[in-house]
Each structure stands twice: as structure tokens, then as C-alpha cells.
Amino acid sequence: MDENRTGGNRTDGVDTDGVHTDGVHTDGADTGGLPPGGTPTGEERPAPDRVQQDRPHPDRAGPRTAPRRRTRRLLRIAAGLLALLLLPLLTAETALRLNYTGDPAPGTRTRHQDALWLGHAWVDGRRTDRDVEALARRLRGTGIRDLYVHAGPLEHDGTLPASAYPKARRLIAAVHRELPGVRVQAWLGDKLASESPDGLRLERAATRAAVVTSARQILAAGFEGTHFDLEPLHSGDRDYLSLLDDLRDLTHARGAVLSVAAHQIDPLPAFHSFWGTTTGHPKWWSQAYFGQVARRVDQIAVMSYDTMQPLESLYGGYVAQQTSLALEATPEGTDLLMGLPFYHENRFGHRARAETVPAAVRGVRLGLSRTDAGRARFGVALYVDFAATEADWRAYREDWAATPPTAS
């Protein structure tokens, strides 16, 4: 779960080389004799104190003015290149702002297919039954159907020690008692060695087999599904698709759910290729690859946060676009969930004042309205429980769930 310019002023000097000042010209006064120095008067000579300031020859002026001309030329070229780079960005941001306008269609609210990511404290003993009771009070009357409980991370070889989730059975039993109908899935993930030498390597068949074994262990512990979050996962990764095929065979044989957290979709055609070439981190998936993943799973949750958008309106427009792109690529038989940012950080890629729950929910509703307002298997996923504020929960309830809390 999961990825700012100033310019100086230039002052030219005043060029005085082009100013020509003539001296005083004095002729001999005596035409019949010799001047005091005894020189004949047939020639005119400048007075001894005359200063002759000739206009500089272009060749002699070159060493002084040429660097200035080159500097101006380089500045013009740089300004042109900057304009070429900024124009597509400004065009895209304008489109996102326009995408945030209008009113969502009536009925674009929860379908009771929503999910919540929960931290590791729920399975390692730090959370108690009383915490589950409090969580149940929080969730009653909302659209939450699935809990993704962090039970990992996986080891880099794909294995998962049972010591990572010692209190899983107790949690699952408590949730079933307090929240009948809510499913508890094991959230498993790891860093991939796709951009560094350290991490899980999907290209190794033995590693993929170990991941499947880990999923089998999780289901045996009582979890009703497996939710995988492997990052950074590059668009087009065939080894990931192969892993999903094997996991689907396992989960469907056990009557369990196979769910994944998905990267965002290219906001512009082939943008992941451009971004990957320039930064080494592709970040986005192509829409076609997103569809290949969605067809292999029961549930796909888009991590629609960490978007690098500086304003709420731009972030909301971005989420609206992502919702539309994901709806187009996701088959009717797969649950599609759009992520909501229930956390507050300020770092590269994420501005807390821009990426808000109200903006995300409005963006989700706009995208749903424009693309497939009647889609039944659709919801939102809230990331993450331990960082959420009361304002986040209130916005989710009022703007999406639209159901007042049940009195406890």
C-alpha cells in the first residue's frame, strides 16, 4: 500500500560600447608661418588631448557579447522545452478538474460490497474481544462486507510462519459473533524484487508454489479468503498471472474468496511505459493488464490514493477517471472496489489536504454514474483502520453508506 519550481531574474548590464564621442578638432592659427612646434601647416593633426573613441569592430566585440547571446539562446530553448513538458500536464490536470464537475446519479451509493483493511494488531494478540465489539458498533449500518486483516508479511521465499497470526481463530470467531455475514480475509503481501535485488521473486516457480502453500495454511486457520498485495508489480507481469491461476484453483476448491489489491490504471495511454522509462518505477498498469488480473480473481480493490494530485478537485477528478477505467476493464462477475484514503500523510505522491475521503467518494460516484451506474458488484475499500479519523468515518457514512449509525 502502497510513490514542486522557482526561477531567478536576470538583469542585463547597460552596453556603452555603441556610444561614440568626438574630440575637439583644432587647426593651426597662423597661415603664414610655422606653428610653435615648427611643423608645416599642410596637415591637420588632432590636438594632443583628443580622445578618439571608435565604434568597436564586430570581431573585437565577439568575446564579450557572444556568451550573452548564447545564454539568451539557451534560455529560450529551455523555456520552449519546459512549455512542451508542461502543456500536456496542464491539459491533463484541466481534464481532471472538469471530470470532477456535475452531480452523481441518484442511487450511486453503497451496494453493501465494501471492505476495510485492518492492521496486524488484530491477529497478534494486541486487540481483544472488546475491541471487536467496538469495531462491530462502528461498522453496523454501513456497507462493509469484507475485512482484510494483515496476517503477513510473506517471507521473501513465499513462506508464512504460523507465528505471524497466532490469534486469528479467536478474531474470526468474534467477528462472526458480532458481525454475522461479514467475511474475514487474510491480507498477505511482500515487497517484490522488481526494482531492487531484495524481495520476493515471482519468476521463481518454487516461490510461487510456496505462496500457494501459505494461502492453504491461511484457509486452514479459518480465514474465508486471501487478499494479496504484492508491490511494486509491473504491468504485464506474466508470473503474477500464473500465480493467480494457481491461487484461484485453491480458493475455489475450498469455497473461499481470492482478492487482490491493484495498482492504478494508466491515466494516459501507455503512461506506465513513459513513467517507468523516466523514473524506473512504472507505478500504473495498462487497462488491458488490469482486466487480465480482474478476470482471475473474485475481488479487485484499486489502490486509488498516492496519486500525486495537489488539490481536492484534481484528486476527485482522478478518482472519477480511475473508477471509469476500472469499470470498463472489470467483468460483471468480479467485485470491483475503489480505495478510500483513511490515513493522513504528507510525502511525495500524497497530500493529506488533497486526498480526502469526501473527494474520493464524490469521484467514485461520478465515475460510477458516467460508466455503469447500475453495477451491482461494486464498492469502496477503506485504507486503513488504525490511521482513520472520526471525520473519515463520518464522510464514508454520510457520502456513501448513507445510513445513520445504529444505537448501541
CSV table of N, CA and C in Angstrom, one decimal, residues 163-296:
chain,number,residue,atom,x,y,z
A,163,SER,N,3.4,-18.3,13.3
A,163,SER,CA,3.6,-17.4,14.4
A,163,SER,C,3.2,-16.0,14.0
A,164,ALA,N,3.0,-15.7,12.7
A,164,ALA,CA,2.6,-14.4,12.3
A,164,ALA,C,1.1,-14.1,12.6
A,165,TYR,N,0.3,-15.1,12.8
A,165,TYR,CA,-1.1,-14.8,13.0
A,165,TYR,C,-1.7,-15.7,14.2
A,166,PRO,N,-1.1,-15.6,15.4
A,166,PRO,CA,-1.4,-16.6,16.5
A,166,PRO,C,-2.9,-16.5,17.0
A,167,LYS,N,-3.5,-15.3,16.8
A,167,LYS,CA,-4.8,-15.1,17.4
A,167,LYS,C,-5.9,-15.0,16.3
A,168,ALA,N,-5.6,-15.6,15.1
A,168,ALA,CA,-6.5,-15.5,14.0
A,168,ALA,C,-7.9,-16.2,14.3
A,169,ARG,N,-7.9,-17.4,14.9
A,169,ARG,CA,-9.1,-18.1,15.1
A,169,ARG,C,-10.0,-17.3,16.1
A,170,ARG,N,-9.4,-16.8,17.1
A,170,ARG,CA,-10.2,-16.0,18.1
A,170,ARG,C,-10.8,-14.8,17.4
A,171,LEU,N,-10.1,-14.1,16.6
A,171,LEU,CA,-10.6,-12.9,15.9
A,171,LEU,C,-11.8,-13.3,15.0
A,172,ILE,N,-11.6,-14.4,14.2
A,172,ILE,CA,-12.6,-14.8,13.2
A,172,ILE,C,-13.9,-15.2,14.0
A,173,ALA,N,-13.8,-15.9,15.1
A,173,ALA,CA,-15.0,-16.3,15.9
A,173,ALA,C,-15.7,-15.1,16.4
A,174,ALA,N,-14.9,-14.1,16.9
A,174,ALA,CA,-15.5,-12.9,17.5
A,174,ALA,C,-16.2,-12.1,16.4
A,175,VAL,N,-15.6,-11.9,15.2
A,175,VAL,CA,-16.3,-11.2,14.2
A,175,VAL,C,-17.6,-11.9,13.7
A,176,HIS,N,-17.6,-13.2,13.6
A,176,HIS,CA,-18.8,-13.9,13.2
A,176,HIS,C,-19.9,-13.7,14.3
A,177,ARG,N,-19.5,-13.6,15.5
A,177,ARG,CA,-20.5,-13.5,16.6
A,177,ARG,C,-21.0,-12.0,16.6
A,178,GLU,N,-20.2,-11.0,16.4
A,178,GLU,CA,-20.6,-9.7,16.5
A,178,GLU,C,-21.2,-9.1,15.1
A,179,LEU,N,-20.6,-9.6,14.0
A,179,LEU,CA,-21.0,-9.1,12.7
A,179,LEU,C,-21.3,-10.3,11.8
A,180,PRO,N,-22.5,-10.9,12.0
A,180,PRO,CA,-22.9,-12.0,11.1
A,180,PRO,C,-22.9,-11.6,9.6
A,181,GLY,N,-22.4,-12.4,8.8
A,181,GLY,CA,-22.4,-12.1,7.3
A,181,GLY,C,-21.1,-11.4,6.9
A,182,VAL,N,-20.3,-10.9,7.8
A,182,VAL,CA,-19.0,-10.2,7.4
A,182,VAL,C,-17.9,-11.2,7.3
A,183,ARG,N,-17.2,-11.2,6.2
A,183,ARG,CA,-16.2,-12.2,5.9
A,183,ARG,C,-14.8,-11.7,6.4
A,184,VAL,N,-14.0,-12.6,6.9
A,184,VAL,CA,-12.6,-12.2,7.3
A,184,VAL,C,-11.6,-12.8,6.4
A,185,GLN,N,-10.9,-12.0,5.7
A,185,GLN,CA,-9.9,-12.4,4.7
A,185,GLN,C,-8.5,-12.1,5.3
A,186,ALA,N,-7.5,-13.0,4.9
A,186,ALA,CA,-6.1,-12.8,5.3
A,186,ALA,C,-5.4,-11.9,4.3
A,187,TRP,N,-5.0,-10.7,4.8
A,187,TRP,CA,-4.2,-9.8,3.9
A,187,TRP,C,-2.8,-10.2,4.0
A,188,LEU,N,-2.3,-10.7,2.8
A,188,LEU,CA,-0.9,-11.1,2.7
A,188,LEU,C,-0.2,-10.3,1.6
A,189,GLY,N,1.1,-10.0,1.9
A,189,GLY,CA,1.8,-9.2,0.9
A,189,GLY,C,3.3,-9.3,1.2
A,190,ASP,N,4.1,-8.7,0.3
A,190,ASP,CA,5.5,-8.6,0.4
A,190,ASP,C,6.0,-7.6,-0.7
A,191,LYS,N,7.2,-7.1,-0.4
A,191,LYS,CA,7.9,-6.3,-1.5
A,191,LYS,C,8.4,-7.3,-2.5
A,192,LEU,N,8.2,-6.9,-3.8
A,192,LEU,CA,8.7,-7.7,-4.9
A,192,LEU,C,10.1,-7.2,-5.3
A,193,ALA,N,10.9,-8.1,-5.8
A,193,ALA,CA,12.3,-7.7,-6.2
A,193,ALA,C,12.2,-7.3,-7.7
A,194,SER,N,11.2,-6.4,-8.0
A,194,SER,CA,11.1,-5.9,-9.4
A,194,SER,C,11.9,-4.7,-9.7
A,195,GLU,N,12.3,-4.0,-8.6
A,195,GLU,CA,13.0,-2.7,-8.8
A,195,GLU,C,14.3,-2.7,-7.9
A,196,SER,N,14.5,-3.8,-7.2
A,196,SER,CA,15.7,-3.9,-6.3
A,196,SER,C,16.1,-5.3,-6.2
A,197,PRO,N,17.3,-5.7,-5.8
A,197,PRO,CA,17.7,-7.1,-5.6
A,197,PRO,C,17.0,-7.8,-4.5
A,198,ASP,N,16.4,-7.0,-3.6
A,198,ASP,CA,15.9,-7.6,-2.4
A,198,ASP,C,14.4,-7.7,-2.5
A,199,GLY,N,13.8,-8.9,-2.2
A,199,GLY,CA,12.4,-9.0,-2.2
A,199,GLY,C,11.9,-10.4,-2.8
A,200,LEU,N,10.6,-10.6,-2.9
A,200,LEU,CA,10.1,-11.8,-3.4
A,200,LEU,C,10.2,-11.9,-4.9
A,201,ARG,N,10.6,-13.0,-5.4
A,201,ARG,CA,10.8,-13.2,-6.8
A,201,ARG,C,9.7,-14.1,-7.5
A,202,LEU,N,8.8,-13.5,-8.1
A,202,LEU,CA,7.7,-14.2,-8.7
A,202,LEU,C,8.1,-15.1,-9.9
A,203,GLU,N,9.3,-14.7,-10.5
A,203,GLU,CA,9.7,-15.5,-11.6
A,203,GLU,C,10.2,-16.9,-11.2
A,204,ARG,N,10.3,-17.2,-10.0
A,204,ARG,CA,10.8,-18.5,-9.5
A,204,ARG,C,9.6,-19.4,-9.2
A,205,ALA,N,9.5,-20.5,-9.8
A,205,ALA,CA,8.4,-21.4,-9.7
A,205,ALA,C,8.3,-21.9,-8.2
A,206,ALA,N,9.4,-22.1,-7.6
A,206,ALA,CA,9.4,-22.6,-6.2
A,206,ALA,C,8.8,-21.5,-5.3
A,207,THR,N,9.0,-20.2,-5.5
A,207,THR,CA,8.5,-19.2,-4.7
A,207,THR,C,7.0,-19.1,-4.9
A,208,ARG,N,6.5,-19.2,-6.1
A,208,ARG,CA,5.1,-19.2,-6.4
A,208,ARG,C,4.4,-20.3,-5.7
A,209,ALA,N,5.0,-21.5,-5.7
A,209,ALA,CA,4.4,-22.7,-5.1
A,209,ALA,C,4.4,-22.5,-3.6
A,210,ALA,N,5.4,-21.8,-3.0
A,210,ALA,CA,5.4,-21.5,-1.6
A,210,ALA,C,4.2,-20.6,-1.2
A,211,VAL,N,4.0,-19.6,-2.1
A,211,VAL,CA,2.9,-18.7,-1.8
A,211,VAL,C,1.5,-19.4,-1.8
A,212,VAL,N,1.4,-20.3,-2.7
A,212,VAL,CA,0.1,-21.1,-2.7
A,212,VAL,C,0.0,-21.9,-1.4
A,213,THR,N,1.1,-22.5,-1.0
A,213,THR,CA,1.1,-23.3,0.3
A,213,THR,C,0.7,-22.4,1.5
A,214,SER,N,1.3,-21.2,1.5
A,214,SER,CA,0.9,-20.2,2.5
A,214,SER,C,-0.6,-19.9,2.5
A,215,ALA,N,-1.1,-19.7,1.3
A,215,ALA,CA,-2.6,-19.5,1.2
A,215,ALA,C,-3.4,-20.7,1.8
A,216,ARG,N,-2.9,-21.9,1.5
A,216,ARG,CA,-3.6,-23.1,2.0
A,216,ARG,C,-3.5,-23.1,3.5
A,217,GLN,N,-2.4,-22.7,4.1
A,217,GLN,CA,-2.3,-22.6,5.6
A,217,GLN,C,-3.3,-21.6,6.2
A,218,ILE,N,-3.4,-20.5,5.5
A,218,ILE,CA,-4.3,-19.4,6.0
A,218,ILE,C,-5.7,-19.9,6.0
A,219,LEU,N,-6.1,-20.5,4.9
A,219,LEU,CA,-7.5,-21.0,4.8
A,219,LEU,C,-7.8,-22.1,5.9
A,220,ALA,N,-6.8,-22.9,6.2
A,220,ALA,CA,-6.9,-23.9,7.2
A,220,ALA,C,-7.1,-23.3,8.6
A,221,ALA,N,-6.6,-22.1,8.8
A,221,ALA,CA,-6.7,-21.4,10.0
A,221,ALA,C,-8.0,-20.7,10.2
A,222,GLY,N,-8.9,-20.8,9.2
A,222,GLY,CA,-10.2,-20.3,9.4
A,222,GLY,C,-10.6,-19.1,8.6
A,223,PHE,N,-9.6,-18.4,7.9
A,223,PHE,CA,-9.9,-17.3,7.1
A,223,PHE,C,-10.8,-17.7,5.9
A,224,GLU,N,-11.6,-16.8,5.5
A,224,GLU,CA,-12.6,-17.1,4.4
A,224,GLU,C,-12.1,-16.6,3.1
A,225,GLY,N,-10.9,-16.1,3.0
A,225,GLY,CA,-10.4,-15.7,1.8
A,225,GLY,C,-9.0,-15.2,1.9
A,226,THR,N,-8.3,-15.0,0.8
A,226,THR,CA,-6.9,-14.5,0.8
A,226,THR,C,-6.9,-13.2,0.0
A,227,HIS,N,-6.3,-12.2,0.6
A,227,HIS,CA,-6.2,-10.9,-0.1
A,227,HIS,C,-4.8,-10.5,-0.3
A,228,PHE,N,-4.3,-10.5,-1.5
A,228,PHE,CA,-2.9,-10.3,-1.8
A,228,PHE,C,-2.6,-8.9,-2.3
A,229,ASP,N,-1.5,-8.4,-1.7
A,229,ASP,CA,-1.0,-7.1,-2.0
A,229,ASP,C,0.5,-7.2,-2.2
A,230,LEU,N,1.0,-7.4,-3.5
A,230,LEU,CA,2.4,-7.5,-3.8
A,230,LEU,C,2.8,-6.3,-4.6
A,231,GLU,N,3.8,-5.6,-4.2
A,231,GLU,CA,4.3,-4.4,-4.8
A,231,GLU,C,5.8,-4.2,-4.8
A,232,PRO,N,6.4,-3.5,-5.7
A,232,PRO,CA,5.7,-2.9,-6.9
A,232,PRO,C,5.6,-4.0,-8.0
A,233,LEU,N,4.4,-4.1,-8.5
A,233,LEU,CA,4.1,-5.1,-9.5
A,233,LEU,C,3.9,-4.4,-10.9
A,234,HIS,N,4.8,-4.7,-11.8
A,234,HIS,CA,4.8,-4.0,-13.1
A,234,HIS,C,3.7,-4.6,-14.0
A,235,SER,N,3.2,-3.7,-14.8
A,235,SER,CA,2.2,-4.0,-15.8
A,235,SER,C,2.7,-5.1,-16.7
A,236,GLY,N,1.9,-6.1,-17.0
A,236,GLY,CA,2.3,-7.1,-17.9
A,236,GLY,C,3.0,-8.3,-17.3
A,237,ASP,N,3.2,-8.3,-16.0
A,237,ASP,CA,3.9,-9.4,-15.3
A,237,ASP,C,3.2,-10.8,-15.5
A,238,ARG,N,3.7,-11.7,-16.3
A,238,ARG,CA,3.0,-12.9,-16.6
A,238,ARG,C,3.2,-13.9,-15.4
A,239,ASP,N,4.2,-13.8,-14.6
A,239,ASP,CA,4.4,-14.7,-13.4
A,239,ASP,C,3.3,-14.4,-12.4
A,240,TYR,N,2.9,-13.2,-12.3
A,240,TYR,CA,1.8,-12.8,-11.3
A,240,TYR,C,0.5,-13.5,-11.8
A,241,LEU,N,0.2,-13.4,-13.1
A,241,LEU,CA,-1.0,-14.0,-13.6
A,241,LEU,C,-1.0,-15.6,-13.4
A,242,SER,N,0.2,-16.2,-13.6
A,242,SER,CA,0.3,-17.6,-13.3
A,242,SER,C,0.1,-17.9,-11.9
A,243,LEU,N,0.6,-17.1,-10.9
A,243,LEU,CA,0.3,-17.3,-9.5
A,243,LEU,C,-1.2,-17.2,-9.2
A,244,LEU,N,-1.9,-16.2,-9.8
A,244,LEU,CA,-3.3,-16.0,-9.6
A,244,LEU,C,-4.1,-17.2,-10.1
A,245,ASP,N,-3.7,-17.8,-11.2
A,245,ASP,CA,-4.3,-19.0,-11.7
A,245,ASP,C,-4.3,-20.1,-10.7
A,246,ASP,N,-3.1,-20.3,-10.1
A,246,ASP,CA,-2.9,-21.4,-9.1
A,246,ASP,C,-3.7,-21.1,-7.8
A,247,LEU,N,-3.7,-19.8,-7.4
A,247,LEU,CA,-4.4,-19.4,-6.2
A,247,LEU,C,-5.9,-19.6,-6.4
A,248,ARG,N,-6.4,-19.3,-7.6
A,248,ARG,CA,-7.8,-19.4,-7.9
A,248,ARG,C,-8.3,-20.9,-7.8
A,249,ASP,N,-7.5,-21.8,-8.3
A,249,ASP,CA,-7.8,-23.2,-8.2
A,249,ASP,C,-7.9,-23.6,-6.7
A,250,LEU,N,-7.0,-23.1,-5.9
A,250,LEU,CA,-7.0,-23.5,-4.5
A,250,LEU,C,-8.2,-22.9,-3.8
A,251,THR,N,-8.5,-21.6,-3.9
A,251,THR,CA,-9.6,-20.9,-3.2
A,251,THR,C,-10.9,-21.4,-3.6
A,252,HIS,N,-11.1,-21.6,-4.9
A,252,HIS,CA,-12.4,-22.1,-5.4
A,252,HIS,C,-12.7,-23.5,-4.9
A,253,ALA,N,-11.6,-24.3,-4.8
A,253,ALA,CA,-11.8,-25.7,-4.3
A,253,ALA,C,-12.2,-25.7,-2.8
A,254,ARG,N,-11.8,-24.6,-2.1
A,254,ARG,CA,-12.1,-24.5,-0.7
A,254,ARG,C,-13.4,-23.6,-0.4
A,255,GLY,N,-14.0,-23.1,-1.5
A,255,GLY,CA,-15.1,-22.2,-1.3
A,255,GLY,C,-14.7,-20.9,-0.7
A,256,ALA,N,-13.5,-20.5,-0.9
A,256,ALA,CA,-13.0,-19.2,-0.3
A,256,ALA,C,-12.9,-18.1,-1.4
A,257,VAL,N,-12.6,-16.9,-1.0
A,257,VAL,CA,-12.5,-15.8,-1.9
A,257,VAL,C,-11.1,-15.5,-2.2
A,258,LEU,N,-10.8,-15.2,-3.5
A,258,LEU,CA,-9.5,-14.7,-3.9
A,258,LEU,C,-9.6,-13.2,-4.2
A,259,SER,N,-8.9,-12.4,-3.5
A,259,SER,CA,-8.9,-11.0,-3.6
A,259,SER,C,-7.5,-10.4,-3.8
A,260,VAL,N,-7.4,-9.3,-4.5
A,260,VAL,CA,-6.1,-8.6,-4.7
A,260,VAL,C,-6.3,-7.1,-4.6
A,261,ALA,N,-5.2,-6.5,-4.1
A,261,ALA,CA,-5.1,-5.0,-4.2
A,261,ALA,C,-4.4,-4.7,-5.5
A,262,ALA,N,-4.9,-3.7,-6.3
A,262,ALA,CA,-4.5,-3.5,-7.7
A,262,ALA,C,-3.9,-2.1,-7.8
A,263,HIS,N,-2.8,-2.0,-8.6
A,263,HIS,CA,-2.3,-0.7,-9.0
A,263,HIS,C,-3.3,0.2,-9.7
A,264,GLN,N,-3.1,1.5,-9.8
A,264,GLN,CA,-3.9,2.3,-10.6
A,264,GLN,C,-3.7,2.0,-12.1
A,265,ILE,N,-4.6,2.5,-12.9
A,265,ILE,CA,-4.6,2.3,-14.3
A,265,ILE,C,-4.0,3.5,-15.0
A,266,ASP,N,-3.3,3.3,-16.1
A,266,ASP,CA,-2.8,4.4,-16.9
A,266,ASP,C,-3.8,5.5,-17.1
A,267,PRO,N,-3.5,6.7,-16.6
A,267,PRO,CA,-4.4,7.9,-16.8
A,267,PRO,C,-4.3,8.4,-18.3
A,268,LEU,N,-3.2,8.1,-18.9
A,268,LEU,CA,-3.0,8.4,-20.3
A,268,LEU,C,-2.5,7.1,-21.0
A,269,PRO,N,-2.7,7.0,-22.3
A,269,PRO,CA,-2.3,5.7,-22.9
A,269,PRO,C,-0.8,5.5,-22.8
A,270,ALA,N,-0.5,4.2,-22.3
A,270,ALA,CA,0.9,3.8,-22.1
A,270,ALA,C,1.7,4.6,-21.2
A,271,PHE,N,1.0,5.3,-20.2
A,271,PHE,CA,1.7,6.2,-19.3
A,271,PHE,C,2.7,5.4,-18.4
A,272,HIS,N,2.4,4.2,-18.1
A,272,HIS,CA,3.3,3.4,-17.3
A,272,HIS,C,4.6,3.2,-17.9
A,273,SER,N,4.6,3.0,-19.3
A,273,SER,CA,5.9,2.9,-20.0
A,273,SER,C,6.7,4.1,-19.9
A,274,PHE,N,6.1,5.3,-20.2
A,274,PHE,CA,6.8,6.6,-20.1
A,274,PHE,C,7.4,6.8,-18.7
A,275,TRP,N,6.5,6.6,-17.7
A,275,TRP,CA,6.9,6.8,-16.3
A,275,TRP,C,8.0,5.9,-15.9
A,276,GLY,N,7.9,4.6,-16.3
A,276,GLY,CA,8.9,3.6,-16.0
A,276,GLY,C,10.3,4.0,-16.6
A,277,THR,N,10.3,4.5,-17.9
A,277,THR,CA,11.5,4.8,-18.5
A,277,THR,C,12.2,6.0,-17.9
A,278,THR,N,11.4,7.0,-17.4
A,278,THR,CA,12.0,8.2,-16.8
A,278,THR,C,12.3,8.1,-15.4
A,279,THR,N,11.6,7.2,-14.6
A,279,THR,CA,11.8,7.1,-13.2
A,279,THR,C,12.3,5.8,-12.7
A,280,GLY,N,12.1,4.7,-13.5
A,280,GLY,CA,12.5,3.4,-13.1
A,280,GLY,C,11.4,2.7,-12.3
A,281,HIS,N,10.2,3.4,-12.1
A,281,HIS,CA,9.1,2.9,-11.3
A,281,HIS,C,7.8,3.1,-12.1
A,282,PRO,N,7.4,2.1,-12.8
A,282,PRO,CA,6.2,2.2,-13.7
A,282,PRO,C,4.9,2.6,-13.0
A,283,LYS,N,4.7,2.2,-11.8
A,283,LYS,CA,3.5,2.6,-10.9
A,283,LYS,C,2.2,2.1,-11.5
A,284,TRP,N,1.8,2.5,-12.7
A,284,TRP,CA,0.5,2.2,-13.2
A,284,TRP,C,0.5,0.9,-13.9
A,285,TRP,N,-0.7,0.4,-14.1
A,285,TRP,CA,-1.0,-0.8,-15.0
A,285,TRP,C,-1.7,-0.3,-16.3
A,286,SER,N,-1.5,-1.0,-17.4
A,286,SER,CA,-2.3,-0.7,-18.5
A,286,SER,C,-3.7,-1.2,-18.2
A,287,GLN,N,-4.7,-0.7,-18.9
A,287,GLN,CA,-6.1,-1.1,-18.6
A,287,GLN,C,-6.3,-2.5,-19.1
A,288,ALA,N,-5.6,-3.0,-20.1
A,288,ALA,CA,-5.7,-4.4,-20.6
A,288,ALA,C,-5.2,-5.3,-19.5
A,289,TYR,N,-4.0,-5.0,-18.9
A,289,TYR,CA,-3.5,-5.8,-17.8
A,289,TYR,C,-4.4,-5.9,-16.6
A,290,PHE,N,-4.9,-4.7,-16.3
A,290,PHE,CA,-5.9,-4.7,-15.1
A,290,PHE,C,-7.0,-5.7,-15.4
A,291,GLY,N,-7.5,-5.7,-16.6
A,291,GLY,CA,-8.6,-6.6,-17.0
A,291,GLY,C,-8.1,-8.1,-16.9
A,292,GLN,N,-6.9,-8.4,-17.2
A,292,GLN,CA,-6.4,-9.7,-17.1
A,292,GLN,C,-6.4,-10.2,-15.7
A,293,VAL,N,-6.0,-9.3,-14.8
A,293,VAL,CA,-6.0,-9.6,-13.4
A,293,VAL,C,-7.4,-9.8,-12.9
A,294,ALA,N,-8.3,-8.8,-13.2
A,294,ALA,CA,-9.6,-8.9,-12.7
A,294,ALA,C,-10.4,-10.1,-13.1
A,295,ARG,N,-10.1,-10.7,-14.3
A,295,ARG,CA,-10.8,-11.9,-14.7
A,295,ARG,C,-10.3,-13.1,-13.9
A,296,ARG,N,-9.2,-13.0,-13.2
A,296,ARG,CA,-8.7,-14.2,-12.5
A,296,ARG,C,-9.0,-14.2,-11.0
